[in-house]
Coordinates of N, CA, C and O in Angstrom, one line a residue:
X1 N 0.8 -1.2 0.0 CA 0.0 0.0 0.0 C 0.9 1.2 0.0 O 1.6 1.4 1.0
X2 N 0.9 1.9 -0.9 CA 1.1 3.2 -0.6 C 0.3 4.7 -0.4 O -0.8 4.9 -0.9
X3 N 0.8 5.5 0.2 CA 0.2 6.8 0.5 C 0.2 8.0 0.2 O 1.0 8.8 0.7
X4 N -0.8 8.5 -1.0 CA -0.5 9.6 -1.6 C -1.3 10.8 -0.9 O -2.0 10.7 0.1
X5 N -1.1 11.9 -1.5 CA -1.8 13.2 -0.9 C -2.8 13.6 -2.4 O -2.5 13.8 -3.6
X6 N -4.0 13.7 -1.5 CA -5.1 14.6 -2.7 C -5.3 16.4 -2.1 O -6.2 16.6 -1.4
X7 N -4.5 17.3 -2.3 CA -4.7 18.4 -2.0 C -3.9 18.3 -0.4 O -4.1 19.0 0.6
X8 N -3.3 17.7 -0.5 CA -2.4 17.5 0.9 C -2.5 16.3 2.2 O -1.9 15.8 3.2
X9 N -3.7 16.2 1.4 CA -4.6 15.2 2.6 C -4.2 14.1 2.2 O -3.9 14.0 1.0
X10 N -4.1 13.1 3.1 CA -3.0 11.7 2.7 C -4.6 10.8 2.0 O -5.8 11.2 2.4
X11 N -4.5 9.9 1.1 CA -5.4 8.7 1.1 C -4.4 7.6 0.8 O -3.3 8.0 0.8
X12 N -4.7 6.4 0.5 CA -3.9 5.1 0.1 C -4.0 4.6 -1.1 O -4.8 5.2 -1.9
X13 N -3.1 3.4 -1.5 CA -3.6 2.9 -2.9 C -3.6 1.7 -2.3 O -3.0 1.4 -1.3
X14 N -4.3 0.8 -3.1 CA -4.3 -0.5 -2.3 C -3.2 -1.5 -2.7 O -3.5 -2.7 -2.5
X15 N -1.8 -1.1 -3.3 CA -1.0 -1.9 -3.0 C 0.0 -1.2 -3.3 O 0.0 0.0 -3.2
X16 N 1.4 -2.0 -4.0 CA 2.7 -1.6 -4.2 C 2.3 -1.9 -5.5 O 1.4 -2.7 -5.8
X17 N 3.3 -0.8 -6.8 CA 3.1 -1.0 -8.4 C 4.2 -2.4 -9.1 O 5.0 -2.8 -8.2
X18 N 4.3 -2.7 -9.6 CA 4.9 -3.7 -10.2 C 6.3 -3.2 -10.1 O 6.6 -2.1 -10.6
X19 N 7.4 -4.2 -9.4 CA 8.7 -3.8 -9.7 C 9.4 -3.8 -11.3 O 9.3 -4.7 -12.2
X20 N 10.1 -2.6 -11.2 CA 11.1 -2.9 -12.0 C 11.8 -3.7 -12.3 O 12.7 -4.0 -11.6
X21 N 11.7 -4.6 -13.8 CA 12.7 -5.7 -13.8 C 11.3 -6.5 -14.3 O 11.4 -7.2 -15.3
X22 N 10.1 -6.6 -13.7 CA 9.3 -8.0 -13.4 C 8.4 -7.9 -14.7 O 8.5 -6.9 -15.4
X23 N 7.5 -8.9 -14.9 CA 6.6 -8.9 -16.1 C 5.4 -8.2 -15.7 O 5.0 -8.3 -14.5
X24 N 4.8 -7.3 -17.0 CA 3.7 -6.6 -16.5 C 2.8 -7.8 -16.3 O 3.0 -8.7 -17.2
X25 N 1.8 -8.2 -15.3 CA 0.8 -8.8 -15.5 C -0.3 -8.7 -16.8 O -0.9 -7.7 -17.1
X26 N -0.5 -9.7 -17.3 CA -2.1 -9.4 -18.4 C -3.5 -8.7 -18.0 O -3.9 -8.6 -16.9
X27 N -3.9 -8.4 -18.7 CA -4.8 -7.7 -18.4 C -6.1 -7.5 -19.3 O -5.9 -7.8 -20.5
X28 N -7.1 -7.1 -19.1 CA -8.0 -6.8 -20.4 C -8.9 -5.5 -19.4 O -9.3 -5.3 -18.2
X29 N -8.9 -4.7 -20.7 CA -9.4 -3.6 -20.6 C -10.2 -3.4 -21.8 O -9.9 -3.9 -22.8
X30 N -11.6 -2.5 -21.7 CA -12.1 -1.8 -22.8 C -11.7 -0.6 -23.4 O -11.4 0.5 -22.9
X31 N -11.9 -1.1 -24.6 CA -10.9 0.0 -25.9 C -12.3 0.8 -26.2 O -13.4 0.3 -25.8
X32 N -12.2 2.1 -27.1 CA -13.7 2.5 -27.5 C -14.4 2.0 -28.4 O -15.4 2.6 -28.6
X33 N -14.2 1.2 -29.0 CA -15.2 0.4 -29.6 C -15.9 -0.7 -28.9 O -16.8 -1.4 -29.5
X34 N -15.5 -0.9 -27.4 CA -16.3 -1.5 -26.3 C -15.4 -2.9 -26.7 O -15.9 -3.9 -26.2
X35 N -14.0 -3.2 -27.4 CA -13.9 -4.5 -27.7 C -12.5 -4.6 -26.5 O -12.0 -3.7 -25.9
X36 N -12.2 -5.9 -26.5 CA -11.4 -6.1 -24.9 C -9.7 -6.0 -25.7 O -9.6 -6.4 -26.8
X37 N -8.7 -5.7 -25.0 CA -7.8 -5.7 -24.9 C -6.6 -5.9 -24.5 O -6.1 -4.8 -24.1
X38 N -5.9 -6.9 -24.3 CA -5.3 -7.8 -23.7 C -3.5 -7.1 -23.8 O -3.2 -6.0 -24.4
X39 N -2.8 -7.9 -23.2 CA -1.5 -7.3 -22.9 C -0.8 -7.7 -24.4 O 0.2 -7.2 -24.9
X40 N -1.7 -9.1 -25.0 CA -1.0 -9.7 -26.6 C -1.4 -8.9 -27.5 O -1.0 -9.0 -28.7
X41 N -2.2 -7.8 -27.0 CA -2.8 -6.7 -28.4 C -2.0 -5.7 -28.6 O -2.4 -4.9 -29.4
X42 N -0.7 -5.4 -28.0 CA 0.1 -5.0 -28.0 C 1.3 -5.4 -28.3 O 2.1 -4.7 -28.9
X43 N 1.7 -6.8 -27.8 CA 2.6 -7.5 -28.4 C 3.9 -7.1 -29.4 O 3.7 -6.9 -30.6
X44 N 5.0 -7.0 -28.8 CA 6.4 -6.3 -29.4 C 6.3 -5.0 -29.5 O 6.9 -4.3 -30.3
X45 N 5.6 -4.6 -28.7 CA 5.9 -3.0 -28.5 C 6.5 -2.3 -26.9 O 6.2 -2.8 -25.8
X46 N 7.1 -1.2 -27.1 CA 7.0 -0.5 -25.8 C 5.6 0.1 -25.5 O 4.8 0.5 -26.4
X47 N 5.5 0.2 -24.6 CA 4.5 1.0 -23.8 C 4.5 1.8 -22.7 O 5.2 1.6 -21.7
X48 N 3.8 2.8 -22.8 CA 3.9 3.9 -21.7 C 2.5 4.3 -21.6 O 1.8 5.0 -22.4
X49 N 2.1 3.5 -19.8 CA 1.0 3.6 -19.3 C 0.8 4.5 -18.7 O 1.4 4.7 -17.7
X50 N -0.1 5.5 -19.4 CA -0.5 6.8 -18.8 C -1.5 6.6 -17.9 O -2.5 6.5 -18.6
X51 N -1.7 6.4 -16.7 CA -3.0 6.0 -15.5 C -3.2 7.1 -14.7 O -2.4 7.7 -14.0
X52 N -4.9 7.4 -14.7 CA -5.0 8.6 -14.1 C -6.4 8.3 -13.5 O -6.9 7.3 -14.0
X53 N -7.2 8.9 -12.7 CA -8.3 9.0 -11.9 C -9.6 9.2 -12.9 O -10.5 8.4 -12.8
X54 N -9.6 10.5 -13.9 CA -10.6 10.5 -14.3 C -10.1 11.7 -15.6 O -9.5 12.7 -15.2
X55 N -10.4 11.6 -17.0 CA -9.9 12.3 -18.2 C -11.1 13.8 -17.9 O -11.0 14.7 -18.7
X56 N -11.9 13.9 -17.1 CA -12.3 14.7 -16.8 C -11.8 16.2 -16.3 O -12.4 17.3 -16.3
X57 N -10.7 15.8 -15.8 CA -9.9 16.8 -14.6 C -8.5 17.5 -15.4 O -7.8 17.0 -16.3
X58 N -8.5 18.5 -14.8 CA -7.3 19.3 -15.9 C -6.0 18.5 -15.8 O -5.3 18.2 -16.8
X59 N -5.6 18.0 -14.4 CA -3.9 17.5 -14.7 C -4.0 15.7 -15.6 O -3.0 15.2 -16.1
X60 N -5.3 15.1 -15.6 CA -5.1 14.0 -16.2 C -5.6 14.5 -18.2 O -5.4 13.8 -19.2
X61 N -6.1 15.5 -18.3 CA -6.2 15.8 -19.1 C -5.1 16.2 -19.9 O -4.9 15.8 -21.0
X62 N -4.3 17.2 -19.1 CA -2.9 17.7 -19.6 C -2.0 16.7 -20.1 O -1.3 16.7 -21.1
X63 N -2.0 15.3 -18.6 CA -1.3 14.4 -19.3 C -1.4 13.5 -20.4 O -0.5 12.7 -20.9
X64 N -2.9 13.7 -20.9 CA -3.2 12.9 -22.2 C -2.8 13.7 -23.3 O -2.3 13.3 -24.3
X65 N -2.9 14.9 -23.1 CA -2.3 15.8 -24.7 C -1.0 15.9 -24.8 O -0.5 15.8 -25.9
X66 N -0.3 16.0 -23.5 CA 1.3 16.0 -23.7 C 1.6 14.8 -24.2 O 2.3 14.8 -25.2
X67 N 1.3 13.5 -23.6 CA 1.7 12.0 -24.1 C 1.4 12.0 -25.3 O 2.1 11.4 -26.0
X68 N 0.0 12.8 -26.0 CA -0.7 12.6 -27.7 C 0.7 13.4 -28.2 O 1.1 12.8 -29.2
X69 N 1.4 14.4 -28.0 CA 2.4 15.2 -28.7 C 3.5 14.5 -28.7 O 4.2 14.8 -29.6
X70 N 4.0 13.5 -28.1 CA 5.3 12.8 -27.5 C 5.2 11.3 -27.7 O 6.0 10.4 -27.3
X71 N 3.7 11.1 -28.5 CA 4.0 9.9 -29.0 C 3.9 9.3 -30.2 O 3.9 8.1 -30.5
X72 N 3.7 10.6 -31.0 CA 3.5 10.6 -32.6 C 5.3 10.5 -32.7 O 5.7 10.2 -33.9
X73 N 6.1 10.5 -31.6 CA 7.5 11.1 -32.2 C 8.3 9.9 -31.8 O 9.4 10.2 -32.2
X74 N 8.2 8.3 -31.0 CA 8.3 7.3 -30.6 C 7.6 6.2 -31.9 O 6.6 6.0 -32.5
X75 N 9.2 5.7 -31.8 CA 9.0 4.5 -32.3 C 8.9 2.9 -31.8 O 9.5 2.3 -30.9
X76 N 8.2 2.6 -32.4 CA 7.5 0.7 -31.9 C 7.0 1.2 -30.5 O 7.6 0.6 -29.5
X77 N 6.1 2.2 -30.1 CA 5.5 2.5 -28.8 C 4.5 2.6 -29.3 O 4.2 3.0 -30.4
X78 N 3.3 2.1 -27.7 CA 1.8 2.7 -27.9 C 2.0 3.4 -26.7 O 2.6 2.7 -25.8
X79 N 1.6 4.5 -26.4 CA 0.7 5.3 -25.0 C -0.5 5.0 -24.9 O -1.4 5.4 -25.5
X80 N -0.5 4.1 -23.8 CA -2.1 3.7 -23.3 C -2.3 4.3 -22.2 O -1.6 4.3 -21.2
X81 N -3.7 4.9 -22.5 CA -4.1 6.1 -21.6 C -5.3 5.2 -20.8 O -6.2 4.6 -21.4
X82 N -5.2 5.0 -19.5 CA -5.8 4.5 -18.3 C -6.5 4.8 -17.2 O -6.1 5.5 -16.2
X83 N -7.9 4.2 -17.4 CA -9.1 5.3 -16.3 C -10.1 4.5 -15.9 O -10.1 3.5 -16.7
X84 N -10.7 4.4 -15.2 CA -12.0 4.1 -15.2 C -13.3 4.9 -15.7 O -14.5 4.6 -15.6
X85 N -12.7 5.9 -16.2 CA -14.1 6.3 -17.2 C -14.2 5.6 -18.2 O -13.3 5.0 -18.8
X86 N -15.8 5.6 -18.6 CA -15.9 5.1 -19.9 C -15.8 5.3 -20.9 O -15.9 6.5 -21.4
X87 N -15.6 4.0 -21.7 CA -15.0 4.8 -23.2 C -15.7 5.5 -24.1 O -15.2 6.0 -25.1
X88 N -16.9 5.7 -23.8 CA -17.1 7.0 -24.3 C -17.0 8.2 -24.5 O -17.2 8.9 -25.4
X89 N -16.5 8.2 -22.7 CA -16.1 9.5 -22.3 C -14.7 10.0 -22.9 O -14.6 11.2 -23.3
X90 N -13.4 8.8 -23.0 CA -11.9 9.0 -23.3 C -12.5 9.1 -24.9 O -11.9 9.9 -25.7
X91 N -13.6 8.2 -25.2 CA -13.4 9.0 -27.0 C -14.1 10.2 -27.4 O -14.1 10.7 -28.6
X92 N -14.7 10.7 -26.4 CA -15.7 11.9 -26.7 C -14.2 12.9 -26.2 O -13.9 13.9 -26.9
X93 N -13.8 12.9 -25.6 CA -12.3 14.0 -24.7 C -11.3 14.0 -25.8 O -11.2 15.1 -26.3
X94 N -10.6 12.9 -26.4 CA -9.9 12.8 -27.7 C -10.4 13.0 -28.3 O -10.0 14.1 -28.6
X95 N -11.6 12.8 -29.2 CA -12.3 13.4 -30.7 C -12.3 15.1 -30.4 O -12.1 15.8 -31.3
X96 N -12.5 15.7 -29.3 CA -13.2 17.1 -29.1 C -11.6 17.6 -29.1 O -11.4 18.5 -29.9
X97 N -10.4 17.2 -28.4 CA -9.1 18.2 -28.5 C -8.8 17.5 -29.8 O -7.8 18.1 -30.2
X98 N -9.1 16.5 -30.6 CA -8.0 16.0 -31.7 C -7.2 15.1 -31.3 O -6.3 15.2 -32.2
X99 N -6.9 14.5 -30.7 CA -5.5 13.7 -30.1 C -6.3 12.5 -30.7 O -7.4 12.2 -30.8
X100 N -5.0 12.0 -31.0 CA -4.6 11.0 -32.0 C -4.0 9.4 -31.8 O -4.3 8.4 -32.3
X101 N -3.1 9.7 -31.0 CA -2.1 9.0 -30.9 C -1.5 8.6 -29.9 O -0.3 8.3 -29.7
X102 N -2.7 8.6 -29.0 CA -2.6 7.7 -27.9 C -3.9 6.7 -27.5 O -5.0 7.3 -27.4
X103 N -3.9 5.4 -27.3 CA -4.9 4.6 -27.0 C -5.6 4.8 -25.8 O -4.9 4.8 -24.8
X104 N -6.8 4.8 -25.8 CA -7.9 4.9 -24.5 C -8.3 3.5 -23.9 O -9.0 2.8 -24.7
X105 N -8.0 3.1 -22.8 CA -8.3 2.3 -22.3 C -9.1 2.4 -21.2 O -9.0 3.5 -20.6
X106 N -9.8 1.7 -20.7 CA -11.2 1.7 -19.8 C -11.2 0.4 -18.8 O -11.3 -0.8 -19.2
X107 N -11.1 0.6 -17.2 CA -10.9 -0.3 -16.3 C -12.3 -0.6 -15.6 O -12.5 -1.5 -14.8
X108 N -13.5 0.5 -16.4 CA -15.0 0.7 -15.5 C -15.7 -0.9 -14.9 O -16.5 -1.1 -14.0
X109 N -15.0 -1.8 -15.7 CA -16.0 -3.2 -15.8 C -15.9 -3.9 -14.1 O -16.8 -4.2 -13.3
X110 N -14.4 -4.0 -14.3 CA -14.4 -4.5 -12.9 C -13.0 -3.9 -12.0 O -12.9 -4.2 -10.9
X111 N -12.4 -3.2 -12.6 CA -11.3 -1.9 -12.1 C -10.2 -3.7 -11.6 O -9.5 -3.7 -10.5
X112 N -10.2 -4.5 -12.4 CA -8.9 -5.3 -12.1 C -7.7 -5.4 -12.3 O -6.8 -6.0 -11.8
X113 N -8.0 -4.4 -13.4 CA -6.1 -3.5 -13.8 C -5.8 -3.2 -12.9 O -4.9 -4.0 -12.5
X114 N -6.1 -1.9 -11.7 CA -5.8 -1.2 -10.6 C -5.7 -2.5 -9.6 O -4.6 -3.0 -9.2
X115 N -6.7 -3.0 -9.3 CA -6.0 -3.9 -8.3 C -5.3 -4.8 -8.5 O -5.2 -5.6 -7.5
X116 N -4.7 -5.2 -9.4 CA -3.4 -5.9 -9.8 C -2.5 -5.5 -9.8 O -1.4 -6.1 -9.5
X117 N -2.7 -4.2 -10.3 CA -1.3 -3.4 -10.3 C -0.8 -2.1 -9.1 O 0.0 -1.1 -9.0
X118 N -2.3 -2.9 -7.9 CA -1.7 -1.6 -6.7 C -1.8 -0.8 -6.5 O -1.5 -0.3 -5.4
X119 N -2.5 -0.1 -7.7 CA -2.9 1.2 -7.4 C -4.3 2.0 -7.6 O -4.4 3.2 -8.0
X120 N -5.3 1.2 -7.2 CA -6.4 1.6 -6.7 C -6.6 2.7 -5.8 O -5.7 2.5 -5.0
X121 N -7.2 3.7 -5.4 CA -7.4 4.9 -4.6 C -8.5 4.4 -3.3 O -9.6 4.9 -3.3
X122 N -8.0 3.4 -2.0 CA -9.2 2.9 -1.5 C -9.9 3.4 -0.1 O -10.5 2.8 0.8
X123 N -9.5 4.9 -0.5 CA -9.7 5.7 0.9 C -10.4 7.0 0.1 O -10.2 7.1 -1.1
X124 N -11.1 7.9 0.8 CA -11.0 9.4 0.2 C -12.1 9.7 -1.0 O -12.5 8.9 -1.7
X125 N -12.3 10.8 -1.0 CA -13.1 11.3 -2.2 C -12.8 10.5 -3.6 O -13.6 10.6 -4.5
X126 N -11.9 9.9 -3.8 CA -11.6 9.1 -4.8 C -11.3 7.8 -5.3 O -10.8 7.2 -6.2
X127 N -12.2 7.4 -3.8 CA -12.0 5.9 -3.3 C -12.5 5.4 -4.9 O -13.3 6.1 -5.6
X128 N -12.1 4.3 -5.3 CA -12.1 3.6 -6.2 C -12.0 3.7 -7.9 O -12.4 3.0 -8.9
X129 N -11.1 5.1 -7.6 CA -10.5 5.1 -9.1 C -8.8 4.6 -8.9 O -8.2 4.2 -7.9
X130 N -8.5 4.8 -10.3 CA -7.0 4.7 -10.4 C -6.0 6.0 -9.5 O -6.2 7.2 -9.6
X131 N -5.2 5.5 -9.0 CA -4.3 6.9 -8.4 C -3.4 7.5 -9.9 O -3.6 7.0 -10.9
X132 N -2.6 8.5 -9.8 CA -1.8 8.9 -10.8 C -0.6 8.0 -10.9 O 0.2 8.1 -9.9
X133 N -0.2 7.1 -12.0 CA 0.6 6.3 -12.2 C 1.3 6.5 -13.7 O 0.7 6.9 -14.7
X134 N 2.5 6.1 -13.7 CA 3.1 5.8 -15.2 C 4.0 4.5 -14.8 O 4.7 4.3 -13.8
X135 N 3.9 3.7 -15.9 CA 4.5 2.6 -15.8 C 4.9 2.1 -17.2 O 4.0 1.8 -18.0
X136 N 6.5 2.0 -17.6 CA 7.0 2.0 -18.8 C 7.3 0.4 -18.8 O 7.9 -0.4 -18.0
X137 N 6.5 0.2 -20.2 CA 7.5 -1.4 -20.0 C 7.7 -1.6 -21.9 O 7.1 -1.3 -22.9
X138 N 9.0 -2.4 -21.4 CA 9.9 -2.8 -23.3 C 8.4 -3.6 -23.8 O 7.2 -3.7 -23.4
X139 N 9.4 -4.1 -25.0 CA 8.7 -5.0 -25.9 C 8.3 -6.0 -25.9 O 7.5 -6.7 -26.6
X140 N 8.9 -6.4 -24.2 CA 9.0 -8.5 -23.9 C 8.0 -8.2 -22.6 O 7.9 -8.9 -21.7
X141 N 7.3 -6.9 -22.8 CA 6.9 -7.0 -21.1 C 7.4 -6.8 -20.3 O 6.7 -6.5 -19.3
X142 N 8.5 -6.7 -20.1 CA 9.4 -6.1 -18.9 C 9.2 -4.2 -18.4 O 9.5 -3.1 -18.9
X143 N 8.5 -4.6 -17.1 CA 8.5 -3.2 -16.5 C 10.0 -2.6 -16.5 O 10.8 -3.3 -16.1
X144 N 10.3 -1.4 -16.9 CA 11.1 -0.8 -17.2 C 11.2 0.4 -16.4 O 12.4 0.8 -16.0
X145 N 10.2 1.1 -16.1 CA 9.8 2.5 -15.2 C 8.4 2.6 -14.9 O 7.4 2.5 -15.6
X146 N 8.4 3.0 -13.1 CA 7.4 3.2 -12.2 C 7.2 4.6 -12.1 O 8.2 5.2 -12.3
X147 N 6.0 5.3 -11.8 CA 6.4 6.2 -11.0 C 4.8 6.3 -10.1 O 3.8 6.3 -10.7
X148 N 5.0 6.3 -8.9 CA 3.0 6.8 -8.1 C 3.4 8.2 -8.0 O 4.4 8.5 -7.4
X149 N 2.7 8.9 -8.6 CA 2.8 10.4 -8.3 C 2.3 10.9 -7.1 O 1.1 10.8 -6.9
X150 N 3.1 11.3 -6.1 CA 2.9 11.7 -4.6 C 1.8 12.5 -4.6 O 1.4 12.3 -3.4
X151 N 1.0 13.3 -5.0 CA 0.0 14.4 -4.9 C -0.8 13.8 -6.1 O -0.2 13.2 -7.0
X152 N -1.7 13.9 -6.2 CA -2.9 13.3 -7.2 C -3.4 14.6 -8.0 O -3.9 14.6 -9.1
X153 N -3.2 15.4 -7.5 CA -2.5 16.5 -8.6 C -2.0 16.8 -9.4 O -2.4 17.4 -10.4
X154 N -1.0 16.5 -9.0 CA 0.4 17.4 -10.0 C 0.8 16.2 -10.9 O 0.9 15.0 -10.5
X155 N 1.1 16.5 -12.1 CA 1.8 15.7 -13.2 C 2.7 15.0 -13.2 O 3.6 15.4 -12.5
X156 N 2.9 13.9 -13.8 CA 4.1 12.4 -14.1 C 5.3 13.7 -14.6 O 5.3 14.9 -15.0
X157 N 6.0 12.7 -14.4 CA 7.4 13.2 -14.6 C 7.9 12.7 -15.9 O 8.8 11.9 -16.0
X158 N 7.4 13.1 -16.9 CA 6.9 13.0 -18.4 C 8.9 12.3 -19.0 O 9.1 11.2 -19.6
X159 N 9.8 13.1 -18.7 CA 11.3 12.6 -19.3 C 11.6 11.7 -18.5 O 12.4 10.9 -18.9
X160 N 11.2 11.5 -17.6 CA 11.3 10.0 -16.9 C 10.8 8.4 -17.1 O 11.0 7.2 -16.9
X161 N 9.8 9.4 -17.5 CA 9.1 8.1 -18.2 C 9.5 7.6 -19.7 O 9.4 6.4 -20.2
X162 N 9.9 9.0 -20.3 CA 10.4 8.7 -21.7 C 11.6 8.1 -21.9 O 11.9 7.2 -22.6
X163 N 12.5 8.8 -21.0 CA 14.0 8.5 -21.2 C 14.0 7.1 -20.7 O 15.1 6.8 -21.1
X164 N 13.4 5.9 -20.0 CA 12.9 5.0 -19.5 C 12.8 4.0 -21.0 O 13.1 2.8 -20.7
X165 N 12.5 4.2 -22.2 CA 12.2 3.9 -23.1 C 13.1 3.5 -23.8 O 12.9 3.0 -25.0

């Protein structure tokens, strides 16, 4: 478990994120065409998991347009953008700014991404979304870079996660 701050105020996540070094666990998530997507639908790529509470809110918002600018320019990568909103919502927020070039994924069904990967929000006004996470992993699956963002606020540490790549 770890302990982040929402506006200063501590809440938890309900575990530790995947170490560095180890295989991402599989997963399936909804894509916006409502169809499921697994960790093999990606298969021989890098990835950079953009995970955020809700595409609703300005800093998870900012982080989906900065990642859509920064991943038109990466090669053999997807940016998968990660929430529990529905994919409606992540495709109605991308069609309306334009952003392109990063994948929306959707945890609403049963949020078992987050509790596999620890970072569930299971305290606080935002009990049962995702906390702010990036998590970089190669082509074989291999987690490569973590980060839980301490304040559920403030923004990933964007060259950290790139230079990670």
């Amino acid at each position: 478990m770890a302990t982040i701050t929402l506006g200063g105020n501590p809440i938890n996540t309900s575990g530790d994120l995947p170490k560095v070094g180890s295989k991402l666990a599989d997963f399936k998530l909804v894509q916006s065409d409502l169809s499921i997507a697994d960790l093999s639908t990606f298969a021989g790529k890098k990835l950079v998991l953009n995970i955020f509470p809700s595409i609703d809110t300005g800093t998870c918002a900012t982080s989906v347009r900065k990642f859509n600018e920064t991943a038109s320019k990466l090669e053999n990568t997807s940016v998968l953008c990660i929430s529990r909103d529905l994919p409606f919502a992540q495709k109605r927020f991308c069609g309306a700014e334009g952003l392109e070039n990063v994948i929306n994924l959707s945890d609403f069904q049963e949020g078992s991404f987050g509790k596999s990967n620890g970072l569930n929000i299971v305290d606080g006004p935002l009990s049962g979304l995702h906390s702010r996470v990036i998590i970089v992993v190669d082509e074989n699956g291999v987690v490569k870079h973590t980060e839980q963002v301490a304040e559920i606020a403030n923004e990933p540490n964007y060259e950290e996660a790139l230079a990670a790549l």
